Amino acid sequence: MKNPLLAIVLLTLSILGSGCKSTDPISGSGKGIPTSFHGESDSLNAAAINWRDYFNNPILLDLIDTALNQNFDILKAYQRIEASRAGVRFTKGALLPTVSGYGSLAQRRYGLYTMDGAGNISTYINPDEIVPIHLRDYYLGLQTTWEVDLWGKLRNRKKAATARFFSTIEAKNLIVTTIIAEVANSYYTLQALDNKLEILRENIKLQEDALEVVQTQKEAGITNELAVKQFEGQVLNSKNLEKETLQEILETENRINFLLGRYPQPVRRTKEQYKDSLDFMIRVGSPSDLLRNRPDIRQSEQQLQAAKADVKAAQAAFYPSLNLSGAYGYQAYKTGVLFRSPESIAYTIFGGLTAPLLNRSQIKAEFQNANASQTEALYNYQESILNGYTEVYNELAKLKRLQEIHDLRTSESLAMSQSVDISTELFKTGRATYLEVIISQQKSLEAQLQLVEARKRQNITKTNIYKALGGGWR
């Protein structure tokens, strides 16, 4: 071949082509998602409902609003978004040439027994001035460098950074919907505890009344000291439950305060709206809606896109990179002639093609790492879909069971309340023992508390379904 430079370039490219095997990003998302939950599919989806419309308690809405503005996890998520946005700007800037101002001052002395030194002795830098032995060098101008993105390495880095930026947005959305659900569930727990406390205090009053009756009967010789102590122990047990409930209320209030980013203080709420909370049918839509509604699935999808772009960028590192550099400015040996044009104008332009030939293990390791990370991201994406479907499936089944449990608990509470009235009247007339009265009161109290717990679990489950469907972040 007549042109040796062309031969070297072709040889280099042939070595690169033989040494780098192309690996396409992994495609596909694994097994297809089922078409329905429990064999049922709705055309509407509760996730499309704004959380302000989903929760029908004005006090709860105010608490959620405060949490969205003050919760530290949400505030930190916004900062992670800003940091990721800066990463996108950085990769975008890497695609463009860099231009910088540059100034320098140097002084040189060439040895006289060198080519430069010997030549300077007889060379005129000006018509009437020999080149000085101590030669100063002033430079003022611009410098630029640019890596030409021939194979898309920098573009894919930008794509990866952009996908990660959107991933941080979805991470923030996930935190938002989680905080909303936690505030709502803590509020429902607090309402349930208030109802529990009210029931305990009502029962304490009834038990104290029964204790007075027994004490009167003992004084009249109708009953004995054992009956008095049994009723007294029942009152003390209920008062102990009252104290424990007060502590639970305090801790639940402070859990809400923490979510709202504020110090311990009383939480405003109403017991009256507890029974009316979230009293409507949940529409779950179809499982495919999870792909566009759930922030964690959308986040893992963006992470998968970023990992694919990382693989392409790592693959492009095997190929030659073209770098251009240049400078333009004024250069002279003294300031008096520094800006004399065109004599003091200096410029350079350089283009270099670099390619890895030997010791490419580092590039291969980065490529293998990117490829493994891509596979892991794919598995994370598949896992998030499976987890989302399973959460909705479980919560939907739980909600159906809880409705049945609530109906049974309602009937049980009514029956136990009637048994207390009956046993009390029978005891007064001597046709029932004090143990029968105590047992009736205990079972009635348990039934009432279980009814409150069933209602709380219903509300929490409806909130969890809303979150599982991907609602709350809009």
GROMACS .gro file of C-alpha atoms in nm:
model
  474
    1MET     CA    1   0.000   0.000   0.000
    2LYS     CA    2   0.144   0.338  -0.105
    3ASN     CA    3   0.012   0.538   0.193
    4PRO     CA    4   0.166   0.402   0.522
    5LEU     CA    5  -0.059   0.622   0.740
    6LEU     CA    6  -0.371   0.476   0.582
    7ALA     CA    7  -0.232   0.127   0.635
    8ILE     CA    8  -0.180   0.195   1.008
    9VAL     CA    9  -0.536   0.328   1.044
   10LEU     CA   10  -0.687   0.026   0.867
   11LEU     CA   11  -0.478  -0.212   1.077
   12THR     CA   12  -0.591  -0.041   1.395
   13LEU     CA   13  -0.958  -0.058   1.297
   14SER     CA   14  -0.928  -0.425   1.203
   15ILE     CA   15  -0.775  -0.506   1.543
   16LEU     CA   16  -1.055  -0.317   1.716
   17GLY     CA   17  -1.322  -0.488   1.513
   18SER     CA   18  -1.186  -0.833   1.588
   19GLY     CA   19  -1.137  -0.764   1.958
   20CYS     CA   20  -1.473  -0.610   2.043
   21LYS     CA   21  -1.783  -0.826   2.019
   22SER     CA   22  -2.107  -0.632   2.004
   23THR     CA   23  -2.352  -0.702   2.282
   24ASP     CA   24  -2.702  -0.561   2.250
   25PRO     CA   25  -2.889  -0.451   2.561
   26ILE     CA   26  -3.116  -0.716   2.707
   27SER     CA   27  -3.473  -0.678   2.589
   28GLY     CA   28  -3.804  -0.808   2.718
   29SER     CA   29  -3.965  -0.793   3.058
   30GLY     CA   30  -4.004  -1.158   3.145
   31LYS     CA   31  -4.341  -1.324   3.202
   32GLY     CA   32  -4.650  -1.133   3.101
   33ILE     CA   33  -4.853  -0.969   3.375
   34PRO     CA   34  -5.194  -1.131   3.449
   35THR     CA   35  -5.500  -0.969   3.296
   36SER     CA   36  -5.704  -0.936   3.618
   37PHE     CA   37  -5.709  -0.955   3.997
   38HIS     CA   38  -5.904  -1.254   4.133
   39GLY     CA   39  -6.056  -1.297   3.787
   40GLU     CA   40  -6.207  -0.947   3.795
   41SER     CA   41  -6.106  -0.640   3.598
   42ASP     CA   42  -6.252  -0.287   3.616
   43SER     CA   43  -6.252  -0.021   3.350
   44LEU     CA   44  -6.190   0.241   3.622
   45ASN     CA   45  -5.894   0.259   3.858
   46ALA     CA   46  -5.889   0.420   4.202
   47ALA     CA   47  -5.525   0.523   4.143
   48ALA     CA   48  -5.650   0.790   3.903
   49ILE     CA   49  -5.833   0.963   4.190
   50ASN     CA   50  -5.644   1.253   4.342
   51TRP     CA   51  -5.567   1.193   4.708
   52ARG     CA   52  -5.765   1.505   4.803
   53ASP     CA   53  -6.075   1.337   4.661
   54TYR     CA   54  -5.991   0.989   4.790
   55PHE     CA   55  -5.970   1.090   5.157
   56ASN     CA   56  -6.292   1.259   5.264
   57ASN     CA   57  -6.182   1.396   5.601
   58PRO     CA   58  -6.087   1.768   5.597
   59ILE     CA   59  -5.868   1.734   5.907
   60LEU     CA   60  -5.678   1.444   5.751
   61LEU     CA   61  -5.630   1.644   5.430
   62ASP     CA   62  -5.473   1.927   5.632
   63LEU     CA   63  -5.236   1.682   5.800
   64ILE     CA   64  -5.132   1.535   5.466
   65ASP     CA   65  -5.077   1.883   5.321
   66THR     CA   66  -4.847   1.966   5.611
   67ALA     CA   67  -4.655   1.641   5.566
   68LEU     CA   68  -4.600   1.705   5.195
   69ASN     CA   69  -4.449   2.044   5.276
   70GLN     CA   70  -4.246   1.955   5.584
   71ASN     CA   71  -4.163   1.583   5.583
   72PHE     CA   72  -3.786   1.539   5.578
   73ASP     CA   73  -3.788   1.234   5.350
   74ILE     CA   74  -3.977   1.432   5.086
   75LEU     CA   75  -3.749   1.734   5.126
   76LYS     CA   76  -3.443   1.513   5.084
   77ALA     CA   77  -3.597   1.351   4.777
   78TYR     CA   78  -3.628   1.693   4.613
   79GLN     CA   79  -3.258   1.754   4.676
   80ARG     CA   80  -3.172   1.421   4.514
   81ILE     CA   81  -3.371   1.532   4.210
   82GLU     CA   82  -3.169   1.854   4.190
   83ALA     CA   83  -2.843   1.660   4.220
   84SER     CA   84  -2.955   1.427   3.942
   85ARG     CA   85  -3.059   1.726   3.728
   86ALA     CA   86  -2.705   1.858   3.766
   87GLY     CA   87  -2.576   1.522   3.645
   88VAL     CA   88  -2.782   1.558   3.326
   89ARG     CA   89  -2.638   1.905   3.268
   90PHE     CA   90  -2.287   1.767   3.318
   91THR     CA   91  -2.330   1.492   3.057
   92LYS     CA   92  -2.495   1.739   2.819
   93GLY     CA   93  -2.197   1.972   2.856
   94ALA     CA   94  -1.958   1.685   2.778
   95LEU     CA   95  -2.102   1.672   2.425
   96LEU     CA   96  -1.996   2.031   2.354
   97PRO     CA   97  -1.651   2.183   2.308
   98THR     CA   98  -1.494   2.345   2.611
   99VAL     CA   99  -1.354   2.695   2.566
  100SER     CA  100  -1.143   2.861   2.834
  101GLY     CA  101  -0.944   3.176   2.865
  102TYR     CA  102  -0.571   3.126   2.918
  103GLY     CA  103  -0.283   3.354   3.006
  104SER     CA  104   0.077   3.271   3.087
  105LEU     CA  105   0.409   3.434   3.167
  106ALA     CA  106   0.734   3.248   3.129
  107GLN     CA  107   1.106   3.320   3.103
  108ARG     CA  108   1.349   3.093   2.925
  109ARG     CA  109   1.723   3.067   2.878
  110TYR     CA  110   1.844   2.822   2.618
  111GLY     CA  111   2.188   2.671   2.656
  112LEU     CA  112   2.432   2.831   2.413
  113TYR     CA  113   2.558   2.491   2.300
  114THR     CA  114   2.214   2.390   2.175
  115MET     CA  115   2.043   2.441   1.845
  116ASP     CA  116   1.804   2.695   1.991
  117GLY     CA  117   2.071   2.881   2.184
  118ALA     CA  118   2.319   2.896   1.898
  119GLY     CA  119   2.050   3.007   1.655
  120ASN     CA  120   1.925   3.283   1.882
  121ILE     CA  121   2.270   3.447   1.898
  122SER     CA  122   2.251   3.541   1.532
  123THR     CA  123   1.873   3.582   1.495
  124TYR     CA  124   1.704   3.919   1.502
  125ILE     CA  125   1.369   3.923   1.686
  126ASN     CA  126   1.334   4.286   1.573
  127PRO     CA  127   1.525   4.462   1.292
  128ASP     CA  128   1.753   4.620   1.551
  129GLU     CA  129   1.740   4.357   1.831
  130ILE     CA  130   1.894   4.010   1.866
  131VAL     CA  131   1.689   3.744   2.047
  132PRO     CA  132   1.762   3.792   2.419
  133ILE     CA  133   1.944   3.516   2.606
  134HIS     CA  134   1.685   3.555   2.883
  135LEU     CA  135   1.372   3.531   2.672
  136ARG     CA  136   1.036   3.614   2.823
  137ASP     CA  137   0.717   3.466   2.682
  138TYR     CA  138   0.376   3.634   2.728
  139TYR     CA  139   0.060   3.460   2.609
  140LEU     CA  140  -0.306   3.567   2.630
  141GLY     CA  141  -0.584   3.392   2.440
  142LEU     CA  142  -0.842   3.113   2.422
  143GLN     CA  143  -0.807   2.735   2.438
  144THR     CA  144  -1.057   2.470   2.334
  145THR     CA  145  -1.089   2.092   2.350
  146TRP     CA  146  -1.359   1.869   2.208
  147GLU     CA  147  -1.415   1.496   2.204
  148VAL     CA  148  -1.613   1.416   1.891
  149ASP     CA  149  -1.879   1.160   1.986
  150LEU     CA  150  -1.829   0.925   1.689
  151TRP     CA  151  -1.978   0.612   1.847
  152GLY     CA  152  -2.241   0.758   2.083
  153LYS     CA  153  -2.047   0.707   2.407
  154LEU     CA  154  -2.122   1.056   2.537
  155ARG     CA  155  -2.479   1.054   2.404
  156ASN     CA  156  -2.549   0.729   2.587
  157ARG     CA  157  -2.401   0.869   2.906
  158LYS     CA  158  -2.644   1.157   2.870
  159LYS     CA  159  -2.931   0.912   2.814
  160ALA     CA  160  -2.829   0.721   3.127
  161ALA     CA  161  -2.812   1.041   3.332
  162THR     CA  162  -3.152   1.151   3.200
  163ALA     CA  163  -3.309   0.815   3.287
  164ARG     CA  164  -3.163   0.837   3.636
  165PHE     CA  165  -3.302   1.187   3.669
  166PHE     CA  166  -3.651   1.058   3.591
  167SER     CA  167  -3.582   0.771   3.828
  168THR     CA  168  -3.524   1.017   4.114
  169ILE     CA  169  -3.856   1.184   4.028
  170GLU     CA  170  -4.032   0.847   4.053
  171ALA     CA  171  -3.846   0.781   4.380
  172LYS     CA  172  -3.984   1.110   4.511
  173ASN     CA  173  -4.333   1.009   4.395
  174LEU     CA  174  -4.296   0.679   4.579
  175ILE     CA  175  -4.199   0.863   4.897
  176VAL     CA  176  -4.496   1.097   4.856
  177THR     CA  177  -4.749   0.816   4.820
  178THR     CA  178  -4.586   0.629   5.111
  179ILE     CA  179  -4.601   0.934   5.339
  180ILE     CA  180  -4.965   0.999   5.245
  181ALA     CA  181  -5.053   0.638   5.328
  182GLU     CA  182  -4.860   0.647   5.656
  183VAL     CA  183  -5.026   0.971   5.767
  184ALA     CA  184  -5.371   0.837   5.677
  185ASN     CA  185  -5.314   0.501   5.846
  186SER     CA  186  -5.172   0.667   6.159
  187TYR     CA  187  -5.473   0.899   6.166
  188TYR     CA  188  -5.714   0.605   6.139
  189THR     CA  189  -5.521   0.428   6.416
  190LEU     CA  190  -5.551   0.739   6.631
  191GLN     CA  191  -5.926   0.757   6.567
  192ALA     CA  192  -5.958   0.389   6.658
  193LEU     CA  193  -5.767   0.445   6.981
  194ASP     CA  194  -5.998   0.737   7.065
  195ASN     CA  195  -6.297   0.510   7.014
  196LYS     CA  196  -6.130   0.237   7.218
  197LEU     CA  197  -6.067   0.484   7.500
  198GLU     CA  198  -6.428   0.599   7.491
  199ILE     CA  199  -6.554   0.238   7.506
  200LEU     CA  200  -6.322   0.158   7.797
  201ARG     CA  201  -6.439   0.458   7.994
  202GLU     CA  202  -6.805   0.374   7.932
  203ASN     CA  203  -6.741   0.017   8.049
  204ILE     CA  204  -6.548   0.141   8.353
  205LYS     CA  205  -6.854   0.346   8.446
  206LEU     CA  206  -7.081   0.041   8.405
  207GLN     CA  207  -6.841  -0.180   8.599
  208GLU     CA  208  -6.820   0.074   8.881
  209ASP     CA  209  -7.200   0.083   8.894
  210ALA     CA  210  -7.205  -0.298   8.913
  211LEU     CA  211  -6.939  -0.286   9.187
  212GLU     CA  212  -7.161  -0.053   9.393
  213VAL     CA  213  -7.454  -0.293   9.352
  214VAL     CA  214  -7.243  -0.586   9.470
  215GLN     CA  215  -7.111  -0.390   9.765
  216THR     CA  216  -7.470  -0.301   9.861
  217GLN     CA  217  -7.571  -0.666   9.829
  218LYS     CA  218  -7.279  -0.770  10.048
  219GLU     CA  219  -7.385  -0.526  10.316
  220ALA     CA  220  -7.735  -0.672  10.292
  221GLY     CA  221  -7.593  -1.024  10.322
  222ILE     CA  222  -7.710  -1.128   9.978
  223THR     CA  223  -7.361  -1.191   9.839
  224ASN     CA  224  -7.005  -1.227   9.977
  225GLU     CA  225  -6.662  -1.059   9.971
  226LEU     CA  226  -6.544  -1.280   9.683
  227ALA     CA  227  -6.800  -1.123   9.449
  228VAL     CA  228  -6.690  -0.774   9.555
  229LYS     CA  229  -6.325  -0.852   9.483
  230GLN     CA  230  -6.411  -1.005   9.144
  231PHE     CA  231  -6.595  -0.689   9.035
  232GLU     CA  232  -6.321  -0.470   9.186
  233GLY     CA  233  -6.054  -0.661   8.990
  234GLN     CA  234  -6.255  -0.614   8.671
  235VAL     CA  235  -6.266  -0.238   8.725
  236LEU     CA  236  -5.891  -0.222   8.791
  237ASN     CA  237  -5.817  -0.426   8.477
  238SER     CA  238  -6.025  -0.189   8.263
  239LYS     CA  239  -5.850   0.113   8.418
  240ASN     CA  240  -5.515  -0.047   8.335
  241LEU     CA  241  -5.627  -0.086   7.972
  242GLU     CA  242  -5.730   0.279   7.979
  243LYS     CA  243  -5.377   0.386   8.081
  244GLU     CA  244  -5.219   0.167   7.813
  245THR     CA  245  -5.452   0.316   7.552
  246LEU     CA  246  -5.359   0.669   7.659
  247GLN     CA  247  -4.991   0.580   7.604
  248GLU     CA  248  -5.070   0.434   7.261
  249ILE     CA  249  -5.255   0.756   7.172
  250LEU     CA  250  -4.954   0.964   7.274
  251GLU     CA  251  -4.714   0.753   7.067
  252THR     CA  252  -4.945   0.755   6.765
  253GLU     CA  253  -4.981   1.133   6.787
  254ASN     CA  254  -4.605   1.170   6.791
  255ARG     CA  255  -4.571   0.932   6.497
  256ILE     CA  256  -4.797   1.168   6.301
  257ASN     CA  257  -4.601   1.469   6.426
  258PHE     CA  258  -4.277   1.309   6.308
  259LEU     CA  259  -4.425   1.245   5.963
  260LEU     CA  260  -4.532   1.610   5.957
  261GLY     CA  261  -4.179   1.722   6.049
  262ARG     CA  262  -4.280   1.886   6.376
  263TYR     CA  263  -4.220   1.837   6.747
  264PRO     CA  264  -4.468   1.650   6.974
  265GLN     CA  265  -4.800   1.825   7.012
  266PRO     CA  266  -5.169   1.726   7.020
  267VAL     CA  267  -5.310   1.616   6.685
  268ARG     CA  268  -5.648   1.758   6.593
  269ARG     CA  269  -5.906   1.494   6.498
  270THR     CA  270  -6.270   1.398   6.536
  271LYS     CA  271  -6.417   1.069   6.654
  272GLU     CA  272  -6.747   1.136   6.480
  273GLN     CA  273  -6.610   1.090   6.125
  274TYR     CA  274  -6.438   0.762   6.205
  275LYS     CA  275  -6.726   0.540   6.103
  276ASP     CA  276  -6.775   0.730   5.776
  277SER     CA  277  -6.411   0.720   5.660
  278LEU     CA  278  -6.345   0.573   5.315
  279ASP     CA  279  -6.694   0.427   5.293
  280PHE     CA  280  -6.703   0.352   4.918
  281MET     CA  281  -6.625   0.081   4.665
  282ILE     CA  282  -6.262   0.044   4.552
  283ARG     CA  283  -6.212   0.018   4.175
  284VAL     CA  284  -5.887  -0.163   4.094
  285GLY     CA  285  -5.873  -0.136   3.715
  286SER     CA  286  -5.655  -0.391   3.531
  287PRO     CA  287  -5.308  -0.515   3.634
  288SER     CA  288  -5.150  -0.348   3.333
  289ASP     CA  289  -5.242  -0.011   3.491
  290LEU     CA  290  -4.971  -0.078   3.750
  291LEU     CA  291  -4.703  -0.020   3.486
  292ARG     CA  292  -4.801   0.346   3.448
  293ASN     CA  293  -4.936   0.418   3.797
  294ARG     CA  294  -4.694   0.266   4.048
  295PRO     CA  295  -4.389   0.488   4.108
  296ASP     CA  296  -4.167   0.196   4.212
  297ILE     CA  297  -4.233   0.015   3.882
  298ARG     CA  298  -4.175   0.336   3.686
  299GLN     CA  299  -3.858   0.396   3.885
  300SER     CA  300  -3.719   0.049   3.812
  301GLU     CA  301  -3.811   0.095   3.445
  302GLN     CA  302  -3.606   0.417   3.430
  303GLN     CA  303  -3.318   0.243   3.605
  304LEU     CA  304  -3.334  -0.031   3.343
  305GLN     CA  305  -3.319   0.230   3.065
  306ALA     CA  306  -3.018   0.389   3.235
  307ALA     CA  307  -2.844   0.052   3.262
  308LYS     CA  308  -2.903  -0.015   2.891
  309ALA     CA  309  -2.748   0.321   2.803
  310ASP     CA  310  -2.453   0.241   3.032
  311VAL     CA  311  -2.390  -0.081   2.837
  312LYS     CA  312  -2.388   0.108   2.507
  313ALA     CA  313  -2.151   0.370   2.648
  314ALA     CA  314  -1.918   0.102   2.783
  315GLN     CA  315  -1.931  -0.077   2.447
  316ALA     CA  316  -1.835   0.243   2.264
  317ALA     CA  317  -1.520   0.269   2.477
  318PHE     CA  318  -1.366  -0.013   2.267
  319TYR     CA  319  -1.366   0.208   1.958
  320PRO     CA  320  -1.129   0.495   1.869
  321SER     CA  321  -1.199   0.839   2.013
  322LEU     CA  322  -1.137   1.156   1.815
  323ASN     CA  323  -1.017   1.455   2.018
  324LEU     CA  324  -0.974   1.803   1.875
  325SER     CA  325  -0.788   2.082   2.051
  326GLY     CA  326  -0.684   2.432   1.956
  327ALA     CA  327  -0.570   2.769   2.082
  328TYR     CA  328  -0.584   3.123   1.951
  329GLY     CA  329  -0.438   3.435   2.106
  330TYR     CA  330  -0.152   3.681   2.129
  331GLN     CA  331   0.206   3.578   2.209
  332ALA     CA  332   0.519   3.790   2.235
  333TYR     CA  333   0.844   3.832   2.425
  334LYS     CA  334   0.742   4.169   2.574
  335THR     CA  335   0.413   4.340   2.658
  336GLY     CA  336   0.479   4.633   2.427
  337VAL     CA  337   0.428   4.419   2.116
  338LEU     CA  338   0.186   4.163   2.266
  339PHE     CA  339  -0.123   4.294   2.089
  340ARG     CA  340   0.048   4.382   1.760
  341SER     CA  341  -0.147   4.223   1.475
  342PRO     CA  342  -0.083   4.011   1.283
  343GLU     CA  343   0.276   3.968   1.404
  344SER     CA  344   0.183   3.852   1.761
  345ILE     CA  345  -0.115   3.636   1.667
  346ALA     CA  346  -0.057   3.267   1.751
  347TYR     CA  347  -0.284   2.971   1.700
  348THR     CA  348  -0.274   2.594   1.698
  349ILE     CA  349  -0.517   2.323   1.594
  350PHE     CA  350  -0.470   1.956   1.662
  351GLY     CA  351  -0.672   1.643   1.603
  352GLY     CA  352  -0.586   1.308   1.756
  353LEU     CA  353  -0.730   0.959   1.714
  354THR     CA  354  -0.671   0.729   2.012
  355ALA     CA  355  -0.769   0.366   2.034
  356PRO     CA  356  -0.701   0.093   2.292
  357LEU     CA  357  -0.480  -0.183   2.150
  358LEU     CA  358  -0.307  -0.348   2.446
  359ASN     CA  359  -0.411  -0.388   2.810
  360ARG     CA  360  -0.781  -0.347   2.742
  361SER     CA  361  -0.881  -0.543   3.054
  362GLN     CA  362  -1.006  -0.227   3.226
  363ILE     CA  363  -1.243  -0.146   2.940
  364LYS     CA  364  -1.361  -0.508   2.930
  365ALA     CA  365  -1.419  -0.505   3.305
  366GLU     CA  366  -1.627  -0.186   3.281
  367PHE     CA  367  -1.829  -0.338   2.999
  368GLN     CA  368  -1.891  -0.660   3.194
  369ASN     CA  369  -1.987  -0.458   3.502
  370ALA     CA  370  -2.234  -0.249   3.297
  371ASN     CA  371  -2.379  -0.564   3.140
  372ALA     CA  372  -2.425  -0.731   3.481
  373SER     CA  373  -2.586  -0.414   3.618
  374GLN     CA  374  -2.825  -0.415   3.322
  375THR     CA  375  -2.928  -0.773   3.396
  376GLU     CA  376  -2.979  -0.685   3.763
  377ALA     CA  377  -3.190  -0.383   3.664
  378LEU     CA  378  -3.405  -0.610   3.446
  379TYR     CA  379  -3.462  -0.845   3.738
  380ASN     CA  380  -3.547  -0.549   3.963
  381TYR     CA  381  -3.803  -0.434   3.706
  382GLN     CA  382  -3.962  -0.779   3.687
  383GLU     CA  383  -3.961  -0.807   4.066
  384SER     CA  384  -4.130  -0.468   4.110
  385ILE     CA  385  -4.411  -0.575   3.874
  386LEU     CA  386  -4.458  -0.904   4.061
  387ASN     CA  387  -4.448  -0.725   4.397
  388GLY     CA  388  -4.702  -0.465   4.282
  389TYR     CA  389  -4.944  -0.727   4.152
  390THR     CA  390  -4.910  -0.936   4.468
  391GLU     CA  391  -4.971  -0.637   4.695
  392VAL     CA  392  -5.294  -0.546   4.518
  393TYR     CA  393  -5.403  -0.910   4.506
  394ASN     CA  394  -5.348  -0.959   4.880
  395GLU     CA  395  -5.503  -0.629   4.989
  396LEU     CA  396  -5.807  -0.685   4.768
  397ALA     CA  397  -5.863  -1.030   4.920
  398LYS     CA  398  -5.810  -0.886   5.269
  399LEU     CA  399  -6.066  -0.613   5.208
  400LYS     CA  400  -6.333  -0.868   5.114
  401ARG     CA  401  -6.259  -1.075   5.424
  402LEU     CA  402  -6.257  -0.768   5.647
  403GLN     CA  403  -6.604  -0.669   5.531
  404GLU     CA  404  -6.731  -1.011   5.637
  405ILE     CA  405  -6.542  -0.983   5.967
  406HIS     CA  406  -6.684  -0.637   6.030
  407ASP     CA  407  -7.040  -0.757   5.974
  408LEU     CA  408  -6.989  -1.050   6.213
  409ARG     CA  409  -6.823  -0.827   6.473
  410THR     CA  410  -7.116  -0.587   6.455
  411SER     CA  411  -7.362  -0.868   6.525
  412GLU     CA  412  -7.137  -1.006   6.799
  413SER     CA  413  -7.108  -0.667   6.970
  414LEU     CA  414  -7.483  -0.619   6.963
  415ALA     CA  415  -7.545  -0.966   7.106
  416MET     CA  416  -7.285  -0.921   7.384
  417SER     CA  417  -7.428  -0.580   7.475
  418GLN     CA  418  -7.773  -0.736   7.513
  419SER     CA  419  -7.627  -1.019   7.723
  420VAL     CA  420  -7.484  -0.761   7.967
  421ASP     CA  421  -7.826  -0.601   8.012
  422ILE     CA  422  -7.993  -0.939   8.059
  423SER     CA  423  -7.734  -1.074   8.304
  424THR     CA  424  -7.741  -0.753   8.507
  425GLU     CA  425  -8.121  -0.765   8.548
  426LEU     CA  426  -8.109  -1.136   8.633
  427PHE     CA  427  -7.834  -1.076   8.890
  428LYS     CA  428  -8.039  -0.804   9.059
  429THR     CA  429  -8.327  -1.049   9.102
  430GLY     CA  430  -8.099  -1.333   9.211
  431ARG     CA  431  -8.149  -1.545   8.900
  432ALA     CA  432  -7.789  -1.507   8.775
  433THR     CA  433  -7.453  -1.528   8.949
  434TYR     CA  434  -7.201  -1.245   8.967
  435LEU     CA  435  -6.962  -1.455   8.753
  436GLU     CA  436  -7.218  -1.457   8.472
  437VAL     CA  437  -7.238  -1.077   8.491
  438ILE     CA  438  -6.857  -1.041   8.489
  439ILE     CA  439  -6.818  -1.278   8.194
  440SER     CA  440  -7.091  -1.096   8.002
  441GLN     CA  441  -6.926  -0.760   8.063
  442GLN     CA  442  -6.581  -0.891   7.961
  443LYS     CA  443  -6.710  -1.045   7.642
  444SER     CA  444  -6.908  -0.733   7.557
  445LEU     CA  445  -6.599  -0.517   7.606
  446GLU     CA  446  -6.389  -0.750   7.390
  447ALA     CA  447  -6.655  -0.750   7.119
  448GLN     CA  448  -6.675  -0.370   7.113
  449LEU     CA  449  -6.296  -0.337   7.095
  450GLN     CA  450  -6.275  -0.598   6.821
  451LEU     CA  451  -6.538  -0.407   6.623
  452VAL     CA  452  -6.328  -0.089   6.647
  453GLU     CA  453  -6.021  -0.288   6.538
  454ALA     CA  454  -6.208  -0.437   6.242
  455ARG     CA  455  -6.315  -0.091   6.126
  456LYS     CA  456  -5.959   0.038   6.161
  457ARG     CA  457  -5.823  -0.252   5.956
  458GLN     CA  458  -6.081  -0.180   5.686
  459ASN     CA  459  -5.970   0.183   5.656
  460ILE     CA  460  -5.602   0.092   5.658
  461THR     CA  461  -5.659  -0.174   5.392
  462LYS     CA  462  -5.843   0.072   5.167
  463THR     CA  463  -5.551   0.312   5.205
  464ASN     CA  464  -5.304   0.033   5.129
  465ILE     CA  465  -5.496  -0.067   4.816
  466TYR     CA  466  -5.489   0.293   4.698
  467LYS     CA  467  -5.112   0.299   4.752
  468ALA     CA  468  -5.064  -0.048   4.596
  469LEU     CA  469  -5.254   0.060   4.284
  470GLY     CA  470  -5.012   0.353   4.245
  471GLY     CA  471  -5.235   0.631   4.375
  472GLY     CA  472  -5.143   0.927   4.588
  473TRP     CA  473  -4.846   1.085   4.410
  474ARG     CA  474  -5.038   1.290   4.153
   0.00000   0.00000   0.00000
